[in-house]
Structure formats: structure tokens, C-alpha cells
Short mmCIF file of C-alpha atoms in Angstrom, two decimals:
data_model
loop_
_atom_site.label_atom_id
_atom_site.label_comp_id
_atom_site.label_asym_id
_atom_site.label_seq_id
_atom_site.Cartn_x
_atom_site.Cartn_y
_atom_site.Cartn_z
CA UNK D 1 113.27 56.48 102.77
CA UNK D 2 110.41 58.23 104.39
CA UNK D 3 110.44 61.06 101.42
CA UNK D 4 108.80 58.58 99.54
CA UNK D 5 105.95 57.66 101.68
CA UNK D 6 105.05 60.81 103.74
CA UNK D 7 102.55 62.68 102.70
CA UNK D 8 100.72 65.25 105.46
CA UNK D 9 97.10 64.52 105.56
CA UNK D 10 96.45 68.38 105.46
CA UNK D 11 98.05 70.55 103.12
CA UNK D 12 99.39 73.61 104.11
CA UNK D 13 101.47 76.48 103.02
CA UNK D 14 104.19 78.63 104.92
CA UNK D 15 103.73 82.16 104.15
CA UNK D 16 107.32 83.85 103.87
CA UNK D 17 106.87 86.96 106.33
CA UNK D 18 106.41 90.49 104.43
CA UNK D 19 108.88 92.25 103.35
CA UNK D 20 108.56 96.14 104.90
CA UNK D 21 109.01 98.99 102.01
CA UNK D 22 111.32 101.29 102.92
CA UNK D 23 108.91 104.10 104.28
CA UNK D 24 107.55 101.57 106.52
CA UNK D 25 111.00 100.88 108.06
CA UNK D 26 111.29 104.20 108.15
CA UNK D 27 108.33 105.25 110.02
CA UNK D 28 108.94 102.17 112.53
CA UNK D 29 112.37 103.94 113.25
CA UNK D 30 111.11 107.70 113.79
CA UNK D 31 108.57 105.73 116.30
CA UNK D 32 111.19 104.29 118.20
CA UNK D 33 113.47 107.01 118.09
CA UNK D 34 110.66 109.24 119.33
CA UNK D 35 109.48 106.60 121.93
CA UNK D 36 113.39 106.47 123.05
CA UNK D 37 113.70 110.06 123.06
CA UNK D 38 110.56 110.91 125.39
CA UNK D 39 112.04 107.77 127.75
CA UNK D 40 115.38 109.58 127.77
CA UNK D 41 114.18 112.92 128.55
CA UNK D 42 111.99 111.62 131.51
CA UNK D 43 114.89 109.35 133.11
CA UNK D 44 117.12 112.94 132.83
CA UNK D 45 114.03 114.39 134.57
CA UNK D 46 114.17 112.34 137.32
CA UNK D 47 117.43 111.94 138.10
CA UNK D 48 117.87 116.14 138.05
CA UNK D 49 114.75 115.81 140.27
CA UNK D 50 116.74 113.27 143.12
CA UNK D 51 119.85 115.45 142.68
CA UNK D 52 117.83 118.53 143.48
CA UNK D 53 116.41 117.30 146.15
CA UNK D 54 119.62 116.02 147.66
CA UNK D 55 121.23 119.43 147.57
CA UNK D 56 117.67 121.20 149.85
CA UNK D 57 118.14 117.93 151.64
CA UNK D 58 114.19 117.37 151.17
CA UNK D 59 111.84 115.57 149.00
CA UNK D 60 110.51 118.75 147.80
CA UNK D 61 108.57 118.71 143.82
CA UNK D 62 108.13 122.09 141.71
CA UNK D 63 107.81 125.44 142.52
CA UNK D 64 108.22 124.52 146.05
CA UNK D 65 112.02 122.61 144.91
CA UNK D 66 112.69 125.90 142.68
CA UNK D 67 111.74 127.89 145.61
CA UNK D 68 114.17 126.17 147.94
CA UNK D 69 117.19 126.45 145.55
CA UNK D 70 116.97 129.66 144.65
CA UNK D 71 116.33 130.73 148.26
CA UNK D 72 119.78 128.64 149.03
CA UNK D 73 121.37 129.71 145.62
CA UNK D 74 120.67 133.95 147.07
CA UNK D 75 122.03 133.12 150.46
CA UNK D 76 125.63 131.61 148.85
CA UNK D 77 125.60 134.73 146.51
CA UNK D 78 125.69 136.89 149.56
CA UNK D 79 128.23 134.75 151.70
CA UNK D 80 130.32 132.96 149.19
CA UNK D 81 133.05 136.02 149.31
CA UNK D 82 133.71 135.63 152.91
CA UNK D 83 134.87 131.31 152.55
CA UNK D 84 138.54 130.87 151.46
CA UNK D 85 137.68 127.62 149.67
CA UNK D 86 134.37 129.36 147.74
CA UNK D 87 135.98 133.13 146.96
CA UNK D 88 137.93 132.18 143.42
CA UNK D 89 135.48 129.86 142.32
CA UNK D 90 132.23 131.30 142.96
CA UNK D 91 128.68 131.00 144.62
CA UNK D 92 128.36 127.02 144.73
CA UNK D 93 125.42 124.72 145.98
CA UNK D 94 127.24 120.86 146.36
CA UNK D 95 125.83 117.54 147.19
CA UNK D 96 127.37 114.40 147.07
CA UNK D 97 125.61 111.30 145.74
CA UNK D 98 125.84 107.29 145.68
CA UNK D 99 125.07 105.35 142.60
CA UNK D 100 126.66 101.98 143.48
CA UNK D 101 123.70 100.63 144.12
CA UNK D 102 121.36 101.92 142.25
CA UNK D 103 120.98 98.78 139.11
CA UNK D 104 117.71 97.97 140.70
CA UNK D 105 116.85 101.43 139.88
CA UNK D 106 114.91 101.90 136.84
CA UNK D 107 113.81 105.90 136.52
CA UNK D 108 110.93 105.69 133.96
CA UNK D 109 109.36 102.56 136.13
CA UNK D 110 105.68 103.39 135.83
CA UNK D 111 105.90 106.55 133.75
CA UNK D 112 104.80 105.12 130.09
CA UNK D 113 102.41 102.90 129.22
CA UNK D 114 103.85 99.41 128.15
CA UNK D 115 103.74 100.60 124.15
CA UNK D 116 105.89 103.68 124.89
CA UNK D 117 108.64 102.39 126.81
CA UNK D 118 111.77 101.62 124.55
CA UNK D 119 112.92 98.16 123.92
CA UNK D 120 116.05 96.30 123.13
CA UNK D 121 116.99 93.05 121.56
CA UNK D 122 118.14 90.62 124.06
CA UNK D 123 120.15 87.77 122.53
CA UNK D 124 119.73 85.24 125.27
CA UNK D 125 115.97 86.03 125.49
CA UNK D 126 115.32 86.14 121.91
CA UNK D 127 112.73 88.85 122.29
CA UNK D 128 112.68 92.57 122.29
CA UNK D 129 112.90 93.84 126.34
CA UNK D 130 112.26 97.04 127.90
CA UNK D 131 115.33 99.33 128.11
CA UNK D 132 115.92 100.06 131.96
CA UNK D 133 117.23 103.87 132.66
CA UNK D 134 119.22 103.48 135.53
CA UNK D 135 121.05 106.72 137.38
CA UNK D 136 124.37 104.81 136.43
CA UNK D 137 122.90 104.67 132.85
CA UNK D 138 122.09 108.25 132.39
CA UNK D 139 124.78 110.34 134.29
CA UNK D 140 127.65 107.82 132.83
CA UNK D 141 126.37 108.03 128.70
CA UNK D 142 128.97 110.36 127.31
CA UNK D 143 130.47 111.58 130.43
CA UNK D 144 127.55 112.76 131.62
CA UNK D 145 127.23 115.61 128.89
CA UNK D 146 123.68 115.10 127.30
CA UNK D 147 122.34 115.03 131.10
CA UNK D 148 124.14 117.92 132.20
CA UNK D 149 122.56 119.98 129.22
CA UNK D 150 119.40 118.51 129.50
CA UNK D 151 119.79 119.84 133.05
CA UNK D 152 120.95 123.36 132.12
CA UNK D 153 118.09 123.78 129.01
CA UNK D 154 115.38 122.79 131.27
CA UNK D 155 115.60 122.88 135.47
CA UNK D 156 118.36 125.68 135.96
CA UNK D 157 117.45 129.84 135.15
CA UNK D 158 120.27 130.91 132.35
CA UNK D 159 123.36 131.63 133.95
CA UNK D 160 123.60 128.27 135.79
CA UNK D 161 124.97 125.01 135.26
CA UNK D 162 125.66 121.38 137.34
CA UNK D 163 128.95 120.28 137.53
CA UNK D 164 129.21 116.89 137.93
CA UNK D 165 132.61 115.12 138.88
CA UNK D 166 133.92 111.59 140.27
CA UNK D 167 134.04 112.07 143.79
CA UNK D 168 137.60 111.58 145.35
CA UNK D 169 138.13 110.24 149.22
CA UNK D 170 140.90 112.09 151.16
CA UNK D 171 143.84 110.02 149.32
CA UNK D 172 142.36 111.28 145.87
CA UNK D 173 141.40 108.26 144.93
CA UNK D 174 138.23 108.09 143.16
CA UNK D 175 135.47 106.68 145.00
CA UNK D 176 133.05 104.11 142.55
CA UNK D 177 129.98 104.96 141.18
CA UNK D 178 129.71 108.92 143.98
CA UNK D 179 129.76 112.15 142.25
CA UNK D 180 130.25 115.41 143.33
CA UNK D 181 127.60 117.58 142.17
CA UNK D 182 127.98 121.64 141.82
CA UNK D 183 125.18 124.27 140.92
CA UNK D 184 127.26 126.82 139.67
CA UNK D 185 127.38 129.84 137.52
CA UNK D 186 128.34 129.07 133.75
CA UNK D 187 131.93 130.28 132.88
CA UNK D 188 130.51 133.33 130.63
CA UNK D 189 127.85 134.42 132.96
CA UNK D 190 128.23 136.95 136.09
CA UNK D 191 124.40 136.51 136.90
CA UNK D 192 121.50 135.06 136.95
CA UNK D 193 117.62 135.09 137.63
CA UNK D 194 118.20 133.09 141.02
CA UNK D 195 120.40 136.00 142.11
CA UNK D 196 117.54 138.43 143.37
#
């Protein structure tokens, strides 16, 4: 048997890998919940961003976006009364947009360096991979709630939320992956800084 007669002509030891303590795990964790958490917050950035520029219709960034929505959002205030469709519901700013194509999409591409974008274990791989945000991704986790929020706490004056909804075709039947998406005041509110 070759038990018997093997012996390696080097001798060598396998070190067992090293156990982490418990505050080590936990600090690794609170990294890559942080790491995750900045990632998250700048794919909900940039997807509010594309929305908000659908609804001006323009690429338009910053003040000169916020400047172009609330100069929209005043005009609606003043004529929303006199549309049928708008009166009982309020002043309204709607676009429409497409997400079934959007996989290739990834909305933190280029906005970390390598160490501070968020990975996840792929089985097939073996490896740890870098978690891709796509629009699908972040306007379909929980219905969309988290993003809308994220929306309302930090792009839209108080007063104001987005209203997202699965867009429907004539029939009513919903159309894949389009949403209908509404600037409009929050249920409890009668104004807002946008209103002057």
C-alpha cells in the first residue's frame, strides 16, 4: 500500500484557518451592513434622480431639477381645479416609466471604490460578487416602500410624496416591469413649500 512507503521529502504543516472572536464577526457585519447601507441609499438616489428627470422631461441635476419641479408642481396647484380627472384627487405631476429592460442597469456602477461596494456569495462562482442595484431591484424590494420613503425624507419638501403604481394598458391589464409615477400631496397635508 503506498501508506507505507510515502513519505514527502518536505515536511509541512496545514494551518487550520482562525477562528474570528465574536467582536470580530461582529465588527465585519456593522462594515458590511454600513457598506450595504451607503450602496442602497445611492442606488435610491439615482433612481429618484431618472424619475425626476422623466417627469421635467430633461436631464436636469440639483437646484436646477428642484427648480423645474417646483416651477411645474406651482403651475398644477393653480390649474389642477379646472381638469375633471385632477379636481378630487389633487395637484399631480405623472410620468410613466419602463423597467423591462433595465438588468443591464446597475445604479451604483462607478460610484464606490471596489472595497465599498457590497458583495454577495455566489454559489456557482464560489466567491463573494458585487451586488448589482438595478431599477427593477430597488423600486420592486418591498413594494417599493423603503424607496418611496427614502424619496419623501430626502428629494421632496414636506407635504409631498411619489406614488408609484403598476401601470395598466387600456384593458387594465398590467403592463410588465412600467410604473406610473405621481408627485403628490401626502394624505394629511393641504400644503407645501413647493406651493409658493
Amino acid at each position: 500500500m503506498p501508506f507505507n512507503k510515502s513519505v514527502p521529502a518536505c515536511q509541512f504543516t496545514i494551518d487550520a484557518p482562525k477562528q474570528l472572536s465574536k467582536e470580530q464577526i461582529e465588527e465585519k457585519t456593522q462594515e458590511r451592513t454600513k457598506i450595504l447601507s451607503r450602496a442602497t441609499s445611492k442606488a435610491r438616489d439615482n433612481l429618484a434622480l431618472y424619475i425626476f428627470q422623466q417627469v421635467v422631461g430633461q436631464r436636469k441635476y440639483g437646484e436646477a431639477l428642484e427648480q423645474q419641479l417646483e416651477c411645474m408642481w406651482q403651475e398644477e396647484v393653480e390649474t389642477y381645479q379646472h381638469d375633471l380627472k385632477k379636481k378630487d384627487n389633487g395637484p399631480q405631476l405623472h410620468t410613466r416609466i419602463h423597467l423591462a429592460d433595465t438588468d443591464q442597469i446597475d445604479l451604483i456602477q462607478g460610484e464606490f471604490d471596489s472595497a465599498d461596494v457590497p458583495t454577495k456569495w455566489n454559489q456557482h462562482k464560489q466567491k463573494q460578487v458585487p451586488i448589482r442595484f438595478t431599477p427593477k431591484m430597488v423600486i420592486g424590494f418591498e413594494k417599493g416602500q423603503p424607496f418611496r420613503d427614502h424619496v419623501a425624507d430626502n428629494w421632496l419638501p414636506d407635504g409631498l410624496v411619489l406614488k408609484i403604481f403598476w401601470a395598466k394598458n387600456k384593458s387594465g391589464n398590467r403592463i410588465d416591469w412600467t410604473y406610473d409615477c405621481i408627485i403628490t400631496r401626502d394624505k394629511n397635508s393641504n400644503e407645501c413649500d413647493w406651493d409658493q
